[in-house]
Short mmCIF file of C-alpha atoms and ligand atoms in Angstrom, two decimals:
data_model
loop_
_atom_site.label_atom_id
_atom_site.label_comp_id
_atom_site.label_asym_id
_atom_site.label_seq_id
_atom_site.Cartn_x
_atom_site.Cartn_y
_atom_site.Cartn_z
CA UNK A 1 27.33 -3.07 4.07
CA UNK A 2 31.06 -3.40 3.53
CA UNK A 3 32.95 -0.23 4.39
CA UNK A 4 35.43 0.83 1.72
CA UNK A 5 38.42 1.16 4.03
CA UNK A 6 40.87 2.07 1.28
CA UNK A 7 38.72 5.00 0.27
CA UNK A 8 38.45 6.09 3.89
CA UNK A 9 42.20 5.81 4.33
CA UNK A 10 42.75 7.99 1.28
CA UNK A 11 40.35 10.54 2.71
CA UNK A 12 42.16 10.45 6.05
CA UNK A 13 45.49 11.21 4.41
CA UNK A 14 43.99 14.12 2.50
CA UNK A 15 42.30 15.41 5.63
CA UNK A 16 45.56 15.25 7.57
CA UNK A 17 47.39 17.23 4.89
CA UNK A 18 44.60 19.83 4.72
CA UNK A 19 44.57 20.10 8.50
CA UNK A 20 48.35 20.50 8.61
CA UNK A 21 48.27 23.20 5.93
CA UNK A 22 45.57 25.11 7.80
CA UNK A 23 46.93 24.68 11.31
CA UNK A 24 50.68 25.12 10.94
CA UNK A 25 50.66 27.54 8.04
CA UNK A 26 47.70 29.78 8.86
CA UNK A 27 46.82 29.46 12.52
CA UNK A 28 50.05 29.03 14.49
CA UNK A 29 52.78 31.32 15.65
CA UNK A 30 55.65 29.11 14.54
CA UNK A 31 58.83 29.77 16.49
CA UNK A 32 60.80 26.61 15.63
CA UNK A 33 64.28 27.95 14.86
CA UNK A 34 65.09 25.32 12.23
CA UNK A 35 62.05 25.82 10.01
CA UNK A 36 60.79 28.27 7.45
CA UNK A 37 58.42 28.39 4.50
CA UNK A 38 59.28 28.70 0.84
CA UNK A 39 57.88 31.52 -1.26
CA UNK A 40 54.69 30.84 -3.26
CA UNK A 41 56.71 30.63 -6.47
CA UNK A 42 59.31 28.24 -5.03
CA UNK A 43 56.49 26.12 -3.58
CA UNK A 44 54.76 25.90 -6.96
CA UNK A 45 57.96 24.87 -8.70
CA UNK A 46 58.76 22.26 -6.05
CA UNK A 47 56.07 19.86 -7.31
CA UNK A 48 57.29 19.17 -10.84
CA UNK A 49 58.36 16.23 -12.97
CA UNK A 50 61.87 16.69 -11.56
CA UNK A 51 60.63 14.76 -8.52
CA UNK A 52 60.34 11.57 -10.58
CA UNK A 53 63.80 11.58 -12.17
CA UNK A 54 67.32 10.44 -11.53
CA UNK A 55 70.41 12.51 -12.23
CA UNK A 56 73.31 10.69 -10.59
CA UNK A 57 76.73 12.19 -11.14
CA UNK A 58 77.94 15.68 -11.97
CA UNK A 59 76.26 18.36 -14.06
CA UNK A 60 76.74 17.48 -17.76
CA UNK A 61 78.31 14.14 -16.72
CA UNK A 62 75.32 12.16 -15.56
CA UNK A 63 74.90 8.41 -15.47
CA UNK A 64 71.35 8.70 -16.88
CA UNK A 65 69.97 10.27 -20.01
CA UNK A 66 67.09 12.73 -19.80
CA UNK A 67 68.75 15.22 -17.48
CA UNK A 68 69.21 18.30 -19.65
CA UNK A 69 66.80 20.48 -17.66
CA UNK A 70 68.16 19.23 -14.34
CA UNK A 71 71.61 20.28 -15.56
CA UNK A 72 70.28 23.67 -16.57
CA UNK A 73 68.68 24.56 -13.22
CA UNK A 74 71.41 22.94 -11.14
CA UNK A 75 74.01 24.90 -13.10
CA UNK A 76 72.12 28.10 -12.30
CA UNK A 77 71.78 27.16 -8.62
CA UNK A 78 75.53 26.53 -8.42
CA UNK A 79 76.25 29.95 -9.94
CA UNK A 80 73.83 31.61 -7.53
CA UNK A 81 75.42 29.96 -4.47
CA UNK A 82 78.86 30.99 -5.73
CA UNK A 83 77.73 34.59 -6.13
CA UNK A 84 75.72 34.87 -2.92
CA UNK A 85 78.41 33.37 -0.70
CA UNK A 86 81.43 34.53 -2.67
CA UNK A 87 82.77 31.01 -3.08
CA UNK A 88 84.38 28.98 -5.85
CA UNK A 89 83.07 25.44 -5.45
CA UNK A 90 79.74 24.14 -4.26
CA UNK A 91 77.90 20.83 -4.14
CA UNK A 92 74.12 21.01 -3.79
CA UNK A 93 73.49 17.28 -3.77
CA UNK A 94 73.42 16.48 -0.02
CA UNK A 95 69.79 15.88 0.88
CA UNK A 96 70.08 17.56 4.27
CA UNK A 97 72.41 19.50 6.51
CA UNK A 98 73.24 16.29 8.39
CA UNK A 99 74.29 14.63 5.12
CA UNK A 100 76.38 17.66 4.20
CA UNK A 101 78.06 17.34 7.60
CA UNK A 102 78.63 13.62 7.12
CA UNK A 103 80.34 14.29 3.78
CA UNK A 104 82.56 16.92 5.42
CA UNK A 105 83.51 14.60 8.28
CA UNK A 106 84.31 11.85 5.76
CA UNK A 107 86.47 14.17 3.66
CA UNK A 108 88.24 15.88 6.55
CA UNK A 109 88.94 13.20 9.15
CA UNK A 110 90.39 9.74 9.49
CA UNK A 111 89.20 6.89 11.70
CA UNK A 112 90.23 7.83 15.22
CA UNK A 113 90.62 11.49 14.24
CA UNK A 114 89.80 14.10 16.88
CA UNK A 115 87.27 16.87 16.29
CA UNK A 116 86.47 19.83 18.51
CA UNK A 117 82.75 20.66 18.52
CA UNK A 118 80.30 22.21 20.91
CA UNK A 119 78.63 19.81 23.32
CA UNK A 120 74.92 19.23 22.68
CA UNK A 121 73.82 21.25 25.77
CA UNK A 122 76.00 24.12 24.53
CA UNK A 123 74.39 23.96 21.09
CA UNK A 124 75.97 21.29 18.88
CA UNK A 125 73.88 19.66 16.21
CA UNK A 126 73.48 15.96 16.89
CA UNK A 127 75.39 15.09 13.71
CA UNK A 128 78.48 16.70 15.31
CA UNK A 129 78.61 14.02 17.96
CA UNK A 130 80.06 10.55 18.47
CA UNK A 131 76.49 9.20 18.47
CA UNK A 132 75.83 11.06 15.18
CA UNK A 133 77.67 11.47 11.87
CA UNK A 134 81.09 11.86 13.52
CA UNK A 135 80.71 8.39 15.00
CA UNK A 136 79.74 6.96 11.59
CA UNK A 137 83.11 7.98 10.16
CA UNK A 138 84.97 6.82 13.26
CA UNK A 139 85.90 10.25 14.60
CA UNK A 140 86.12 11.25 18.24
CA UNK A 141 84.60 14.45 19.59
CA UNK A 142 86.03 16.71 22.29
CA UNK A 143 83.83 19.57 23.49
CA UNK A 144 85.02 23.17 23.26
CA UNK A 145 85.44 24.97 26.54
CA UNK A 146 82.35 27.21 26.64
CA UNK A 147 81.62 30.62 28.14
CA UNK A 148 78.03 30.41 29.37
CA UNK A 149 77.66 34.15 29.99
CA UNK A 150 78.59 34.91 26.39
CA UNK A 151 76.97 31.75 25.04
CA UNK A 152 80.01 31.18 22.90
CA UNK A 153 83.25 29.22 22.63
CA UNK A 154 85.83 30.29 25.23
CA UNK A 155 88.71 31.40 23.02
CA UNK A 156 91.64 31.37 25.47
CA UNK A 157 90.72 28.05 27.03
CA UNK A 158 90.18 26.57 23.56
CA UNK A 159 93.58 27.72 22.32
CA UNK A 160 95.19 26.01 25.31
CA UNK A 161 93.14 22.87 24.73
CA UNK A 162 93.82 22.78 20.99
CA UNK A 163 97.57 23.06 21.57
CA UNK A 164 97.37 20.15 23.99
CA UNK A 165 95.05 17.83 22.04
CA UNK A 166 96.08 18.75 18.46
CA UNK A 167 92.73 17.83 16.86
CA UNK A 168 92.28 17.23 13.13
CA UNK A 169 89.24 19.43 12.74
CA UNK A 170 87.55 22.37 14.46
CA UNK A 171 83.81 22.38 13.86
CA UNK A 172 81.92 25.64 14.30
CA UNK A 173 78.19 26.28 14.26
CA UNK A 174 75.33 24.25 15.60
CA UNK A 175 71.70 24.17 16.58
CA UNK A 176 71.92 26.85 19.24
CA UNK A 177 73.67 29.68 17.45
CA UNK A 178 73.15 33.03 19.14
CA UNK A 179 76.42 34.76 18.27
CA UNK A 180 79.09 34.57 15.55
CA UNK A 181 81.71 31.97 16.49
CA UNK A 182 85.36 32.96 17.13
CA UNK A 183 86.67 31.80 13.76
CA UNK A 184 89.16 34.61 13.22
CA UNK A 185 90.43 34.16 16.76
CA UNK A 186 91.10 30.43 16.31
CA UNK A 187 92.39 30.45 12.72
CA UNK A 188 95.93 31.29 13.82
CA UNK A 189 96.32 28.32 16.14
CA UNK A 190 94.66 26.12 13.51
CA UNK A 191 97.22 27.28 10.93
CA UNK A 192 100.10 26.73 13.35
CA UNK A 193 99.04 23.12 13.89
CA UNK A 194 97.68 22.34 10.40
CA UNK A 195 94.09 21.92 11.62
CA UNK A 196 91.16 22.24 9.21
CA UNK A 197 88.07 24.32 10.03
CA UNK A 198 84.52 23.38 9.14
CA UNK A 199 81.59 25.73 9.68
CA UNK A 200 78.04 24.38 9.95
CA UNK A 201 75.96 27.33 8.76
CA UNK A 202 72.59 25.56 8.73
CA UNK A 203 70.91 27.93 11.14
CA UNK A 204 72.47 31.15 9.93
CA UNK A 205 72.83 30.67 6.17
CA UNK A 206 70.15 33.27 5.40
CA UNK A 207 71.82 35.72 7.78
CA UNK A 208 75.15 35.17 6.02
CA UNK A 209 73.43 35.71 2.66
CA UNK A 210 71.92 38.88 4.12
CA UNK A 211 75.40 40.03 5.24
CA UNK A 212 74.39 40.51 8.85
CA UNK A 213 76.31 37.55 10.30
CA UNK A 214 79.97 36.56 10.06
CA UNK A 215 81.28 35.54 6.63
CA UNK A 216 82.80 32.14 7.43
CA UNK A 217 85.04 31.70 4.39
CA UNK A 218 86.56 35.17 4.82
CA UNK A 219 87.06 34.54 8.56
CA UNK A 220 88.99 31.33 8.02
CA UNK A 221 86.69 28.35 7.44
CA UNK A 222 87.99 25.78 4.95
CA UNK A 223 84.51 24.51 4.22
CA UNK A 224 80.93 25.53 4.96
CA UNK A 225 78.17 22.93 5.25
CA UNK A 226 74.53 23.81 5.60
CA UNK A 227 70.91 22.97 5.20
CA UNK A 228 68.83 25.18 2.90
CA UNK A 229 65.64 25.73 4.86
CA UNK A 230 66.12 27.67 8.07
CA UNK A 231 67.01 31.37 7.87
CA UNK A 232 67.52 30.65 4.17
CA UNK A 233 63.89 29.89 3.38
CA UNK A 234 64.36 27.26 0.70
CA UNK A 235 63.36 23.65 0.12
CA UNK A 236 64.57 21.11 2.69
CA UNK A 237 68.03 20.01 1.59
CA UNK A 238 71.75 20.51 2.11
CA UNK A 239 74.81 22.04 0.51
CA UNK A 240 78.54 22.44 0.90
CA UNK A 241 80.83 25.20 -0.34
CA UNK A 242 84.57 25.87 -0.23
CA UNK A 243 87.33 27.74 -2.02
CA UNK A 244 89.74 24.82 -1.77
CA UNK A 245 89.78 22.81 -5.01
CA UNK A 246 91.64 19.79 -3.68
CA UNK A 247 89.32 19.56 -0.69
CA UNK A 248 86.30 20.00 -2.97
CA UNK A 249 87.28 16.91 -4.97
CA UNK A 250 87.26 14.85 -1.77
CA UNK A 251 83.98 16.40 -0.63
CA UNK A 252 82.33 15.62 -3.96
CA UNK A 253 83.36 11.96 -3.77
CA UNK A 254 82.08 11.77 -0.22
CA UNK A 255 78.71 13.14 -1.40
CA UNK A 256 78.45 11.01 -4.54
CA UNK A 257 78.78 8.06 -4.55
CA UNK A 258 79.48 8.13 -0.80
CA UNK A 259 76.26 9.40 0.69
CA UNK A 260 73.82 10.28 -2.08
CA UNK A 261 72.71 8.31 -5.10
CA UNK A 262 70.03 10.50 -6.67
CA UNK A 263 69.82 13.95 -5.18
CA UNK A 264 66.04 14.55 -5.33
CA UNK A 265 66.17 16.97 -8.23
CA UNK A 266 62.82 18.66 -7.52
CA UNK A 267 64.52 20.63 -4.73
CA UNK A 268 66.74 22.44 -7.17
CA UNK A 269 64.30 24.75 -9.07
CA UNK A 270 62.82 25.80 -5.71
CA UNK A 271 66.34 26.42 -4.41
CA UNK A 272 67.12 28.58 -7.47
CA UNK A 273 64.09 30.75 -6.77
CA UNK A 274 64.99 31.04 -3.08
CA UNK A 275 68.55 32.08 -3.94
CA UNK A 276 67.29 34.66 -6.45
CA UNK A 277 64.91 36.00 -3.81
CA UNK A 278 67.71 36.17 -1.24
CA UNK A 279 69.86 38.00 -3.75
CA UNK A 280 67.15 40.63 -4.05
CA UNK A 281 65.55 40.75 -0.59
CA UNK A 282 68.03 38.89 1.62
CA UNK A 283 69.64 41.88 3.33
CA UNK A 284 66.31 43.41 4.32
CA UNK A 285 64.96 40.05 5.46
CA UNK A 286 68.05 39.18 7.52
CA UNK A 287 68.12 42.60 9.18
CA UNK A 288 64.48 42.27 10.16
CA UNK A 289 65.04 38.79 11.56
CA UNK A 290 67.85 39.86 13.88
CA UNK A 291 66.03 43.02 14.98
CA UNK A 292 62.93 40.97 15.77
CA UNK A 293 64.89 38.38 17.76
CA UNK A 294 66.50 41.13 19.85
CA UNK A 295 63.16 42.86 20.32
CA UNK A 296 61.43 39.65 21.37
CA UNK A 297 64.20 38.82 23.85
CA UNK A 298 63.89 42.29 25.43
CA UNK A 299 60.10 42.08 25.56
CA UNK A 300 60.30 38.70 27.27
CA UNK A 301 62.73 39.97 29.90
CA UNK A 302 60.46 42.97 30.59
CA UNK A 303 57.70 40.48 31.33
CA UNK A 304 59.78 38.46 33.78
CA UNK A 305 61.30 35.72 31.61
CA UNK A 306 64.92 34.61 31.97
CA UNK A 307 66.64 34.99 28.59
CA UNK A 308 70.22 33.79 28.17
CA UNK A 309 73.13 36.10 27.31
CA UNK A 310 71.29 39.19 28.56
CA UNK A 311 74.52 41.11 29.24
CA UNK A 312 75.60 40.53 25.65
CA UNK A 313 72.41 41.71 23.97
CA UNK A 314 70.70 38.26 23.99
CA UNK A 315 71.40 37.35 20.37
CA UNK A 316 72.83 38.38 17.02
CA UNK A 317 70.91 35.72 15.12
CA UNK A 318 67.32 34.58 14.65
CA UNK A 319 67.35 32.68 17.95
CA UNK A 320 66.44 33.44 21.54
CA UNK A 321 67.15 30.96 24.33
CA UNK A 322 65.07 30.93 27.51
CA UNK A 323 65.66 29.29 30.86
CA UNK A 324 62.20 28.08 31.87
CA UNK A 325 63.29 25.76 34.69
CA UNK A 326 61.29 27.81 37.22
CA UNK A 327 58.17 27.53 35.02
CA UNK A 328 58.04 23.74 34.98
CA UNK A 329 60.84 23.07 32.48
CA UNK A 330 61.10 22.97 28.70
CA UNK A 331 58.73 20.07 28.10
CA UNK A 332 55.81 21.55 30.08
CA UNK A 333 56.32 25.03 28.67
CA UNK A 334 56.52 23.82 25.05
CA UNK A 335 53.38 21.71 25.51
CA UNK A 336 51.45 24.55 27.19
CA UNK A 337 52.38 26.93 24.38
CA UNK A 338 51.34 24.38 21.77
CA UNK A 339 47.85 24.30 23.33
CA UNK A 340 47.66 27.98 22.39
CA UNK A 341 49.04 27.35 18.89
CA UNK A 342 52.47 28.78 19.75
CA UNK A 343 55.08 26.27 18.55
CA UNK A 344 58.55 26.12 20.14
CA UNK A 345 60.93 23.31 21.02
CA UNK A 346 62.27 22.31 24.41
CA UNK A 347 66.06 22.66 24.52
CA UNK A 348 68.97 21.65 26.69
CA UNK A 349 70.84 24.56 28.28
CA UNK A 350 74.61 24.49 28.82
CA UNK A 351 74.35 23.30 32.40
CA UNK A 352 71.84 20.50 31.67
CA UNK A 353 73.04 16.89 31.64
CA UNK A 354 72.20 15.01 28.43
CA UNK A 355 69.99 12.74 30.51
CA UNK A 356 67.57 15.63 31.03
CA UNK A 357 66.79 15.86 27.33
CA UNK A 358 63.15 14.85 27.85
CA UNK A 359 62.61 17.76 30.20
CA UNK A 360 65.49 20.19 29.82
CA UNK A 361 65.69 23.64 31.39
CA UNK A 362 65.17 25.62 28.24
CA UNK A 363 63.17 26.45 25.19
CA UNK A 364 64.63 27.72 21.91
CA UNK A 365 62.77 30.31 19.87
CA UNK A 366 63.43 31.39 16.27
CA UNK A 367 61.72 34.38 14.69
CA UNK A 368 62.71 33.83 11.04
CA UNK A 369 59.39 32.35 9.90
CA UNK A 370 57.17 34.93 11.55
CA UNK A 371 59.43 37.68 10.22
CA UNK A 372 58.95 36.20 6.75
CA UNK A 373 55.21 36.70 7.16
CA UNK A 374 55.78 40.37 7.94
CA UNK A 375 55.78 40.44 11.73
CA UNK A 376 57.81 43.26 13.29
CA UNK A 377 58.30 45.05 16.63
CA UNK A 378 54.66 45.26 17.71
CA UNK A 379 54.08 41.63 16.92
CA UNK A 380 57.18 40.60 18.92
CA UNK A 381 55.63 42.42 21.88
CA UNK A 382 52.35 40.67 21.31
CA UNK A 383 54.05 37.26 21.21
CA UNK A 384 55.85 38.05 24.48
CA UNK A 385 52.48 39.03 25.97
CA UNK A 386 50.85 35.78 24.88
CA UNK A 387 53.72 33.89 26.49
CA UNK A 388 53.49 35.93 29.68
CA UNK A 389 49.75 35.34 30.02
CA UNK A 390 50.08 31.59 29.51
CA UNK A 391 53.32 30.84 31.30
CA UNK A 392 53.61 33.49 34.02
CA UNK A 393 50.05 34.62 34.68
CA UNK A 394 48.70 31.08 34.35
CA UNK A 395 45.89 31.81 31.88
CA UNK A 396 44.35 28.75 30.24
CA UNK A 397 46.27 28.24 26.96
CA UNK A 398 43.20 26.74 25.29
CA UNK A 399 41.45 30.08 25.81
CA UNK A 400 44.36 31.97 24.24
CA UNK A 401 44.28 29.83 21.10
CA UNK A 402 41.47 31.78 19.44
CA UNK A 403 43.37 35.03 20.07
CA UNK A 404 46.49 33.54 18.47
CA UNK A 405 44.50 32.40 15.42
CA UNK A 406 42.97 35.84 15.03
CA UNK A 407 46.39 37.54 15.50
CA UNK A 408 47.90 35.32 12.79
CA UNK A 409 45.21 36.28 10.23
CA UNK A 410 47.06 39.46 9.22
CA UNK A 411 50.31 37.56 8.60
CA UNK A 412 49.67 34.80 6.12
CA UNK A 413 51.47 35.99 2.97
CA UNK A 414 55.24 35.44 2.79
CA UNK A 415 57.25 38.63 2.23
CA UNK A 416 60.79 39.16 0.91
CA UNK A 417 59.97 37.15 -2.20
CA UNK A 418 58.67 37.52 -5.74
CA UNK A 419 54.95 38.24 -5.72
CA UNK A 420 52.39 37.56 -8.45
CA UNK A 421 54.69 35.62 -10.78
CA UNK A 422 52.47 33.69 -13.18
CA UNK A 423 53.54 30.17 -14.13
N1 DSN B 501 67.73 19.52 14.79
C1 DSN B 501 67.52 20.68 13.95
C2 DSN B 501 67.47 21.92 14.75
O1 DSN B 501 66.39 22.17 15.21
O2 DSN B 501 68.43 22.65 14.92
C3 DSN B 501 68.41 20.78 12.80
O3 DSN B 501 68.55 19.58 12.12
#
């Protein structure tokens, strides 16, 4: 009998999606610092007819007919971003944080222009590098001098370096982002030399919205770029905001028609809901995130782990960075934890060469998603204990998996969001 392979393939896709939904959303302790989940309402609104449509161009000045509801929700989203981040101009069309960065690099640098960014081992996002978006626009990256103890840019050494190199752009923020960056401290030298400042807020946007992290525009950034799905628990996407009208015109052109044609309009209603939820619950959520990250870092140190920046309180964000070189390195540790349904990523540490990226010294942990599901101090302790048993006491991670699944059962409903909204 002929097997209906198409039917089987359809079933396999459905099974994979069901399995993903069950495993990653209900059974894992997810500690990936760049992820989060949308609220139930935002999730429902994400799958709408907006996903089938085009709306090239600006609100109310589109190149296609049929966009009146896109205009309506995008107009609201723009107003919400302006209010939440106290800014004048915003573009929500970049499809990701990387694209938002690319638009900023295009608008702020020339071919051959010099940019100061973190190095990747010290925390830069890959788009900040010559091999990433900076390279696409022909820029050249110089790494900031970095203070490993503080896990932050070395201000005095950077001032000296900036005066010598006279870069076009200082880029702050990145993928490892434990502490507020020294924006205020470097604004003066930037002003003296006419250097622009860009702040990549992707990891900390929700903490900025919750007013627990630095406010980049007030501290001297000319433009903020971001994704919309890390500590800000929205749909995957990007945005840019600034108070500089002339710069905004260049940014907008870089976004459309430079980088984006259609901007995947179905993101926007979900983003509206996320922004409304952050307006209402953002401060409480952000406070809980940072408290949990600090608690987890302390609990890990008590159990014998090496956490970076211990003398400086470990972190002021959602992230905790561990040196696991004595436990077999980042790759082994991340894989062992995955066997127990604890999901982290291996990460380069400041002293690692780029060539060690397959097995770097560190792992990076983010607590924003588990905080969203209501985990607090006791749960941070419990997570540290799971990690201790698997990584230090050598217990079989497969045996711990059932305990992790059972632990997760009490934390499956997102908090800090509208509940029971009928649509
Ligand atoms: N690479 C992601 C991160 O984990 O930080 C962001 O794009």
